[in-house]
Short mmCIF file of C-alpha atoms in Angstrom, two decimals:
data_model
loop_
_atom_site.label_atom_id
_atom_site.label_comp_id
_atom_site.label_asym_id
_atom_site.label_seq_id
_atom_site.Cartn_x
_atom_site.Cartn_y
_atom_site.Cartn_z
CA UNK A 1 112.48 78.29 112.04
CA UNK A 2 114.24 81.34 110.38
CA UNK A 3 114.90 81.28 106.33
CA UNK A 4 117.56 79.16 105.02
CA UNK A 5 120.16 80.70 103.78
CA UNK A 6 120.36 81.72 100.07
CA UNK A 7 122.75 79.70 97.81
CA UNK A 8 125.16 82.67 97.18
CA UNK A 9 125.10 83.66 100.93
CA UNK A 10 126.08 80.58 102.03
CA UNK A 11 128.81 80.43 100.12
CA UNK A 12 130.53 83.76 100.78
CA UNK A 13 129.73 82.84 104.52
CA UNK A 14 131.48 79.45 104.71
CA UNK A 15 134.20 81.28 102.75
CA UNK A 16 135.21 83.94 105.42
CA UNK A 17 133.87 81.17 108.67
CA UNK A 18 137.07 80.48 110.74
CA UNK A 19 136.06 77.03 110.19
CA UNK A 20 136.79 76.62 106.87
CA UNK A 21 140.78 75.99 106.58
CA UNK A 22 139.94 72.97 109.13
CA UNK A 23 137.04 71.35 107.09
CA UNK A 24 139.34 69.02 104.78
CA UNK A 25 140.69 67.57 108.00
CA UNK A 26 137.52 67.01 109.82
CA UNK A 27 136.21 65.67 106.73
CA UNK A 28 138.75 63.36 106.00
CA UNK A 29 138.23 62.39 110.05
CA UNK A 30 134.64 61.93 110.60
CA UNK A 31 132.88 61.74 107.00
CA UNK A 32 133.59 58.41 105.89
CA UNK A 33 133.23 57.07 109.11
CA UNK A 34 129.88 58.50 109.16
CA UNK A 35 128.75 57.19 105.84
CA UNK A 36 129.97 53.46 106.86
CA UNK A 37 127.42 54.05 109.70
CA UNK A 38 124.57 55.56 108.15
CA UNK A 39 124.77 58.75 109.14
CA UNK A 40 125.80 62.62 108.60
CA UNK A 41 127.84 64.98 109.47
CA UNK A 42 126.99 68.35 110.05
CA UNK A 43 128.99 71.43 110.97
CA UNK A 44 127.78 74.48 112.48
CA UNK A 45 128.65 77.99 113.28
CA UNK A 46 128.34 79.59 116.27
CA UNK A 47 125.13 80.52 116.31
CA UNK A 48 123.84 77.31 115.64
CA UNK A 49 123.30 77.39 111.83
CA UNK A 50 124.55 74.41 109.62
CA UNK A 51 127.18 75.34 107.17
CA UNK A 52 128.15 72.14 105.33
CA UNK A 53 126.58 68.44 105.61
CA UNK A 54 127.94 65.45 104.11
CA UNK A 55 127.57 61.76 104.42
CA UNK A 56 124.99 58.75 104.20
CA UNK A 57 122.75 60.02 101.07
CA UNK A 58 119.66 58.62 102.07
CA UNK A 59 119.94 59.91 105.47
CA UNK A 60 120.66 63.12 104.23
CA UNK A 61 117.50 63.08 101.97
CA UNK A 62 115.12 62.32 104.85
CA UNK A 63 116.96 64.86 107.39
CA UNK A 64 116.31 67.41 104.45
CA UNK A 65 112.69 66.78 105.05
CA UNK A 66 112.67 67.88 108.64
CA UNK A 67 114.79 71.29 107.74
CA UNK A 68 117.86 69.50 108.55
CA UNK A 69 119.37 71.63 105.64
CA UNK A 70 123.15 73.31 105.11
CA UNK A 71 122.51 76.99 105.59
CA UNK A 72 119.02 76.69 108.36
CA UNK A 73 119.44 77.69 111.77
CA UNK A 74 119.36 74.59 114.48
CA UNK A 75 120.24 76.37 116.98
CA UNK A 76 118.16 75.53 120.72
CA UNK A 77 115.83 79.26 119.96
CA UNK A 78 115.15 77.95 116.92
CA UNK A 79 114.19 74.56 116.97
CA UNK A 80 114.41 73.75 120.50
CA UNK A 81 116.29 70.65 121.97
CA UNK A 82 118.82 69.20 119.47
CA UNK A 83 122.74 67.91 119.68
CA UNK A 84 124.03 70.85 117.76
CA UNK A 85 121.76 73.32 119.50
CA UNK A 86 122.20 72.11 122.43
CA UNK A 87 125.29 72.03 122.92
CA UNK A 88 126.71 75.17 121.75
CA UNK A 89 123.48 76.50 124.54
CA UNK A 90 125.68 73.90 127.35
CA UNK A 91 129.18 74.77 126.13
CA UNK A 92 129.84 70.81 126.27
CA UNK A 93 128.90 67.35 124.50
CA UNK A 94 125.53 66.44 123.74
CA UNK A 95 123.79 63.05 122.87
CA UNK A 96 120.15 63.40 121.83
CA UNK A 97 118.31 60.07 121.57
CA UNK A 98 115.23 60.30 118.78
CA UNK A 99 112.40 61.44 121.39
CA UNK A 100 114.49 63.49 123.64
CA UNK A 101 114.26 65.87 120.73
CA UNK A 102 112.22 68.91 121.23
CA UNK A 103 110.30 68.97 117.87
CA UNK A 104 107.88 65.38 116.84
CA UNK A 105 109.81 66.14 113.19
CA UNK A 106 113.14 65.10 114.71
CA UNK A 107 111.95 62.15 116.90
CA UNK A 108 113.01 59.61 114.08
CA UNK A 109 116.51 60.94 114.43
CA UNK A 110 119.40 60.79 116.91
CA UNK A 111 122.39 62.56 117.39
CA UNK A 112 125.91 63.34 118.80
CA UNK A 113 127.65 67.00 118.76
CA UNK A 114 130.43 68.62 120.23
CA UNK A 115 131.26 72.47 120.53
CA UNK A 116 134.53 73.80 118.65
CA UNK A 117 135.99 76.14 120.33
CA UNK A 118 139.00 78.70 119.27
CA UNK A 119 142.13 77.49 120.96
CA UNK A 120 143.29 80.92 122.01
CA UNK A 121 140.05 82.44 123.13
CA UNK A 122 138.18 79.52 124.68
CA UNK A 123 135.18 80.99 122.71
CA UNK A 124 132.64 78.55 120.71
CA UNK A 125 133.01 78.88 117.12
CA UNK A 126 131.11 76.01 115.65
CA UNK A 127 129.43 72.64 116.06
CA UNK A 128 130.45 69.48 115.18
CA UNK A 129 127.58 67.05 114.83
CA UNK A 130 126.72 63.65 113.72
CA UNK A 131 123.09 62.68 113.03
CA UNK A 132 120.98 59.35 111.80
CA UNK A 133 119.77 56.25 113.62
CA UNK A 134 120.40 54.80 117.30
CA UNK A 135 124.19 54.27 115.38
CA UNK A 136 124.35 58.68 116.11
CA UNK A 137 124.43 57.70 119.47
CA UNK A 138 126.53 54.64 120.08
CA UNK A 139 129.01 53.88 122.05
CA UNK A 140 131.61 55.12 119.14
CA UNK A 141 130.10 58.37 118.13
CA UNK A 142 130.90 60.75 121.44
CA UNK A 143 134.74 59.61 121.38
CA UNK A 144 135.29 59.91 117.14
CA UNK A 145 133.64 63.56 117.63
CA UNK A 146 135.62 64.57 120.32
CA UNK A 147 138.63 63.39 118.70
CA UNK A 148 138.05 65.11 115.44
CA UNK A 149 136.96 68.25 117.58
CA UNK A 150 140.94 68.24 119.05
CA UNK A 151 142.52 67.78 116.23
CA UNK A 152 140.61 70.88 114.20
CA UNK A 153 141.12 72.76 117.30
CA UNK A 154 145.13 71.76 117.18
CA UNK A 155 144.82 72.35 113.70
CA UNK A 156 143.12 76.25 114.12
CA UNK A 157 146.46 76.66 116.73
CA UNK A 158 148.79 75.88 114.35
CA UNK A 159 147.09 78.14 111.38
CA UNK A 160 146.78 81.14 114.20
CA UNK A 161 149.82 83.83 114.23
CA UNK A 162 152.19 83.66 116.98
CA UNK A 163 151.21 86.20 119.52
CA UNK A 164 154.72 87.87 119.02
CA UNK A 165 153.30 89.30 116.29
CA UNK A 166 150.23 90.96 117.26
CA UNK A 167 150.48 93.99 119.47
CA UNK A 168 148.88 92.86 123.05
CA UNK A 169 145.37 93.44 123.52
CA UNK A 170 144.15 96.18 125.06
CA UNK A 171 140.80 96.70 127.18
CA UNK A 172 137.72 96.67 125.49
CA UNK A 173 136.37 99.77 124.40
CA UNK A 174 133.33 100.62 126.92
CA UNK A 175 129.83 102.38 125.69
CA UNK A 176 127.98 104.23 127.91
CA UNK A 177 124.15 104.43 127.16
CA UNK A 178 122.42 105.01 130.87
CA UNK A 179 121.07 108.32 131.39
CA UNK A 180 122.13 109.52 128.17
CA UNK A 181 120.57 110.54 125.04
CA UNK A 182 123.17 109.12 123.02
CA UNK A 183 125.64 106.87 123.57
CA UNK A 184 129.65 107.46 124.52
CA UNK A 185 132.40 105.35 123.04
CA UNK A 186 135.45 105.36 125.27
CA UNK A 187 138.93 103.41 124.74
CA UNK A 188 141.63 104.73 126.60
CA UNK A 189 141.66 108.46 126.31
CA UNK A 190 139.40 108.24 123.18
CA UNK A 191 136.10 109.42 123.36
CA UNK A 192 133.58 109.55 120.77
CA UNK A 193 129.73 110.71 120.95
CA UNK A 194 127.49 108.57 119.12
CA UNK A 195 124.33 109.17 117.33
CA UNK A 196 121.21 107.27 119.04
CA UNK A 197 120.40 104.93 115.71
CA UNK A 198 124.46 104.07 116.27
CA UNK A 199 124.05 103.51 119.88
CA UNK A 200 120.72 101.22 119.49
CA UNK A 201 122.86 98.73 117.45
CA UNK A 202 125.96 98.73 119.25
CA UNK A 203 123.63 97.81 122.71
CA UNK A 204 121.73 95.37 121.18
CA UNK A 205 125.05 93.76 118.89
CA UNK A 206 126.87 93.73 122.26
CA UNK A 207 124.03 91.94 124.05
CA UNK A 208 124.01 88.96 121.24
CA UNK A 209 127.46 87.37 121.71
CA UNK A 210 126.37 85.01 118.78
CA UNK A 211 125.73 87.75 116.31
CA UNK A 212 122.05 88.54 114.93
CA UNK A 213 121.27 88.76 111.39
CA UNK A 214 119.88 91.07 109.23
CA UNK A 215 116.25 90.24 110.00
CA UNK A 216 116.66 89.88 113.65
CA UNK A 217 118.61 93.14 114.29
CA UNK A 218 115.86 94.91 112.28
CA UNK A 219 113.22 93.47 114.31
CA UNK A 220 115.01 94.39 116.82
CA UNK A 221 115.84 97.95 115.86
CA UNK A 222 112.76 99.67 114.21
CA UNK A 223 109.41 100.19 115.29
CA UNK A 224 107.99 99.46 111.63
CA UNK A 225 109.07 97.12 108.71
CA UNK A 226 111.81 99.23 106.75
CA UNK A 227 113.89 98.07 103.55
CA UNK A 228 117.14 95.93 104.06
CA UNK A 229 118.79 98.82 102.72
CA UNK A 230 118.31 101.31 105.58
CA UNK A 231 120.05 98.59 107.62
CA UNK A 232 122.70 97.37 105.23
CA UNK A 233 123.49 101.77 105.20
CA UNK A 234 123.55 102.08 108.63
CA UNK A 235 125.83 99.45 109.44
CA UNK A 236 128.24 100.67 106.92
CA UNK A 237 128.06 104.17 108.10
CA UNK A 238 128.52 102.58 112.18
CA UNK A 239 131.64 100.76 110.70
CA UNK A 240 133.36 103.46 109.24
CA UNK A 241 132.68 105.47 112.36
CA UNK A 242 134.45 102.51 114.70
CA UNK A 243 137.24 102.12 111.86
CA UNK A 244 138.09 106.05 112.62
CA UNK A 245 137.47 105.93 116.79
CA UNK A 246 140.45 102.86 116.28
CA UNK A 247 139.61 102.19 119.60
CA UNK A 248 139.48 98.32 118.88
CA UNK A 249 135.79 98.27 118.60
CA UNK A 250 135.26 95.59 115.04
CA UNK A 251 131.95 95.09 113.47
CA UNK A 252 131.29 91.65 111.87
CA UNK A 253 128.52 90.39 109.49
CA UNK A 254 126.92 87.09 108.49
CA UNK A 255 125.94 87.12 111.44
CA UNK A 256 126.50 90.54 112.72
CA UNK A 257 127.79 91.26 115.76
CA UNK A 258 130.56 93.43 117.60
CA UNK A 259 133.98 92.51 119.48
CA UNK A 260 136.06 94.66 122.12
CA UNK A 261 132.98 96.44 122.97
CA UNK A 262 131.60 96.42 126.30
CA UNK A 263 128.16 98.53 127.61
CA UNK A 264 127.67 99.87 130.79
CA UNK A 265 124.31 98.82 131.10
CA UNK A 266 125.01 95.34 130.84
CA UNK A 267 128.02 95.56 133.76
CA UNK A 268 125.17 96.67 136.10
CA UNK A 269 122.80 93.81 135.11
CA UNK A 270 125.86 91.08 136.11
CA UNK A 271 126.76 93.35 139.30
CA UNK A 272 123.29 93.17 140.37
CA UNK A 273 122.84 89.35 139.52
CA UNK A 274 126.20 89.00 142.19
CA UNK A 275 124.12 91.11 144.25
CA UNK A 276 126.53 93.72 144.01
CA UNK A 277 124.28 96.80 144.61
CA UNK A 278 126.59 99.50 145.14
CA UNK A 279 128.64 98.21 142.31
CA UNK A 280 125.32 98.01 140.20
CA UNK A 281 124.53 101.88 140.88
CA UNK A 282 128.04 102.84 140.37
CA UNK A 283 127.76 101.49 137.14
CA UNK A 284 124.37 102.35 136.26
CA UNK A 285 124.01 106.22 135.03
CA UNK A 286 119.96 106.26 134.51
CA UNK A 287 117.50 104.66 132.24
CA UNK A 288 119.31 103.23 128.93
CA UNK A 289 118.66 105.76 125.94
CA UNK A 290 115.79 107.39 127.33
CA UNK A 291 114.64 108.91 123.87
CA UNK A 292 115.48 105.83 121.96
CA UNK A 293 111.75 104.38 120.46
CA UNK A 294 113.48 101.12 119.46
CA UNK A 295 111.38 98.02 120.67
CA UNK A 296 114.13 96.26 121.97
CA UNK A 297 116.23 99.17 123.62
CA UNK A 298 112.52 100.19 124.82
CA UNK A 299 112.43 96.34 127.12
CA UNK A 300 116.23 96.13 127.94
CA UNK A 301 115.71 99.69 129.37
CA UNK A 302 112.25 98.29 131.39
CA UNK A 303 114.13 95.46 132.21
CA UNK A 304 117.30 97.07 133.92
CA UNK A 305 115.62 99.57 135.73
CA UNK A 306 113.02 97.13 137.86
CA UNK A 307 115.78 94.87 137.90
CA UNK A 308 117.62 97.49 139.98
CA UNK A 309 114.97 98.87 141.80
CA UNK A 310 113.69 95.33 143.31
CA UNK A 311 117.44 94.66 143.99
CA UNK A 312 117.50 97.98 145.46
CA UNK A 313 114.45 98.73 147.29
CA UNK A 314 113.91 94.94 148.34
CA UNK A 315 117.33 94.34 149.95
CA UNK A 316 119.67 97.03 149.98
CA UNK A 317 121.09 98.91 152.95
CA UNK A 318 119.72 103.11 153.79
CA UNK A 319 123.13 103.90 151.88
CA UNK A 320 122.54 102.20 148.70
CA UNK A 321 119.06 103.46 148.51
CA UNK A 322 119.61 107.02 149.03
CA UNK A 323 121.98 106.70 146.33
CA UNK A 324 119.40 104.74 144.23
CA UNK A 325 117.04 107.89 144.98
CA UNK A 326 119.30 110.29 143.06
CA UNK A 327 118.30 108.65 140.26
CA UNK A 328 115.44 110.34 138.12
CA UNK A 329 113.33 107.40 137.53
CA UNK A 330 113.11 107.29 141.28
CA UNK A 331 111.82 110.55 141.71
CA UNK A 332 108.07 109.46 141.90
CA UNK A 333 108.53 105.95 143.72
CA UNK A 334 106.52 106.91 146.97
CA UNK A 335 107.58 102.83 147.98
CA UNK A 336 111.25 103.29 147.73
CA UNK A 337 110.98 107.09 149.82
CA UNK A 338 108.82 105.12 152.52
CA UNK A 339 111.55 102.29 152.20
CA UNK A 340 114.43 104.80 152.80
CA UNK A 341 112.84 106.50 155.73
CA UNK A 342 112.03 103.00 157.60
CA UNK A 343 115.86 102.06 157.12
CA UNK A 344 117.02 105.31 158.49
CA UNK A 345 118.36 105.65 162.13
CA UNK A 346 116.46 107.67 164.00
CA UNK A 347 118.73 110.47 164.38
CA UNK A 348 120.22 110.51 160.61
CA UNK A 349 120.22 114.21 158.87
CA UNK A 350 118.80 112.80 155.77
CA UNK A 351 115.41 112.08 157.59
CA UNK A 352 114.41 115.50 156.97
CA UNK A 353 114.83 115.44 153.12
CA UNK A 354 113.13 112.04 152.44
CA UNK A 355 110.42 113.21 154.81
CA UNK A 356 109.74 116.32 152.88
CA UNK A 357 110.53 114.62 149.43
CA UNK A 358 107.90 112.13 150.60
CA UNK A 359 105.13 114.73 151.73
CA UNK A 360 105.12 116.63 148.08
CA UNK A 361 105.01 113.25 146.74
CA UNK A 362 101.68 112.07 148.85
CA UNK A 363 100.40 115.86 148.96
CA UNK A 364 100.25 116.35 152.94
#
């Protein structure tokens, strides 16, 4: 399980969460109720990580011994099958009877949770769980968390400005990172060239909806350990770049992550998963970053690109594939230039190209 968070962090967190104006109301809802029963309530963020826990004392004391801890991360990567994990992984209710549970530390324990979600989005911004005994999952616990759930969620309407007052939204800004060095921010008629370290953490921020941390993006990001400070720079610098573009691009921490931003890369991945191959290719410009050495740019552009090509070269019509063959990465794939000239008619002018394409390529 990751690091809990540290006492001060915590705090400025569940200061800025868009949780916090509704706490005093689910409190005042669900924590007593819990206590009479002998058990907690726990709230999380979106990512899964518990942000304030109240209730039953002595239940709290022996939850704390299995990490069950304001400020650790429960979510379903982390610690495998659990209410609050699990449900924000479902997008629905969860009841997780004591060995159900993923981990042996959490079979003593049961428990109830329901998603939060922000009334005008429809996005997940929390967790609302209860945990204890066999009393976490009775036949009370689902309803009183789902009613508590509706009434912060009426509550979050009420507190949000009318949309009157905001200016409507506009597209999202769209990066493009296939078959380019560096990464291009467009939004409208803006464009802005990126610098690769810029790009990496834009891809992998837009990639992880839930936000990564510090630690994680790091990982993520650079070949070798380097100090937080390199990252904490960079991310300030890659702020004050977006807050100039104004193209509607905004850069969160705690956990970070990025809204109005979406990456070209990642439209071909869901046109291919429709099986929308043309689409896919239309999309798709070339490898992602070619030059970039980060680890996890380095697998998302492996990934992608035999993603496509076994779409591609496995089911795809002569068309597509000639199109696919454009492609640099393709230049050297003797199987997709045998493919191409099998699903050519006979009489088709382009026989003559992948034919002599395919005889440099074998040495005849």
């Amino acid at each position: 399980m990751e690091s809990v968070l540290g006492e001060d962090e915590l705090r400025s967190y569940r200061e800025g969460h868009a949780l916090a104006p509704v706490m005093p109301l689910i409190s005042d809802l669900l924590v007593q109720p819990a206590a009479d029963a002998g058990t907690v309530v726990a709230i999380g963020d979106e990512s899964g990580r518990l942000l304030w826990i109240d209730g039953d004392s002595g239940v709290r004391r022996r939850a704390e011994r299995m990490a069950f801890l304001e400020g650790a991360d429960w979510s379903e990567g982390s610690i495998g099958t659990s209410a609050p994990g699990t449900a924000l992984a479902t997008g629905g209710a969860v009841q997780i009877a004591g060995p159900e549970h993923f981990s042996p530390l959490v079979e003593a324990f049961s428990c109830t949770a329901v998603p939060i979600r922000d009334p005008r989005s429809g996005e997940p911004i929390g967790v609302v769980d209860i945990t204890g005994g066999e009393q976490a999952v009775s036949g009370y616990a689902l309803p009183l968390v789902r009613a508590a759930v509706a009434a912060a969620e009426e509550r979050l309407r009420a507190l949000a400005p009318p949309r009157g007052r905001r200016a409507p939204s506009s597209a999202p800004a769209v990066l493009a990172v296939t078959g380019r060095d560096h990464g291009v921010l467009r939004s409208g008629q803006r464009t802005l060239n990126l610098s690769v370290r810029h790009s990496e953490i834009l891809v992998l921020l837009a990639g992880s909806p839930r936000g990564l941390t510090a630690e994680e993006l790091s990982d993520r990001l650079y070949e070798q350990c380097v100090p937080a400070v390199t990252l904490r720079a960079e991310l300030v610098r890659l702020r004050k770049v977006l807050d100039r573009f104004g193209g509607g691009v905004e850069l969160h921490s705690r956990p970070y992550r990025v809204e109005g931003l979406e990456v070209d890369s990642m439209h071909a991945l869901a046109q291919l998963e429709r099986g929308s191959h043309r689409l896919a290719l239309n999309s798709y410009g070339g490898q992602i970053l070619p030059r970039s050495e980060s680890p996890a740019i380095a697998e998302l552009r492996d990934e992608l690109s035999a993603t496509l090509r076994e779409a591609v070269v496995g089911s795809a019509g002569a068309d597509v594939l000639m199109a696919y063959l454009q492609l640099p990465e393709a230049a050297d794939d003797a199987e997709a230039w045998q493919t191409a000239l099998r699903l050519l008619p006979p009489r088709s002018p382009k026989r003559a190209g992948v034919v002599a394409h395919l005889e440099r390529l074998l040495g005849v």
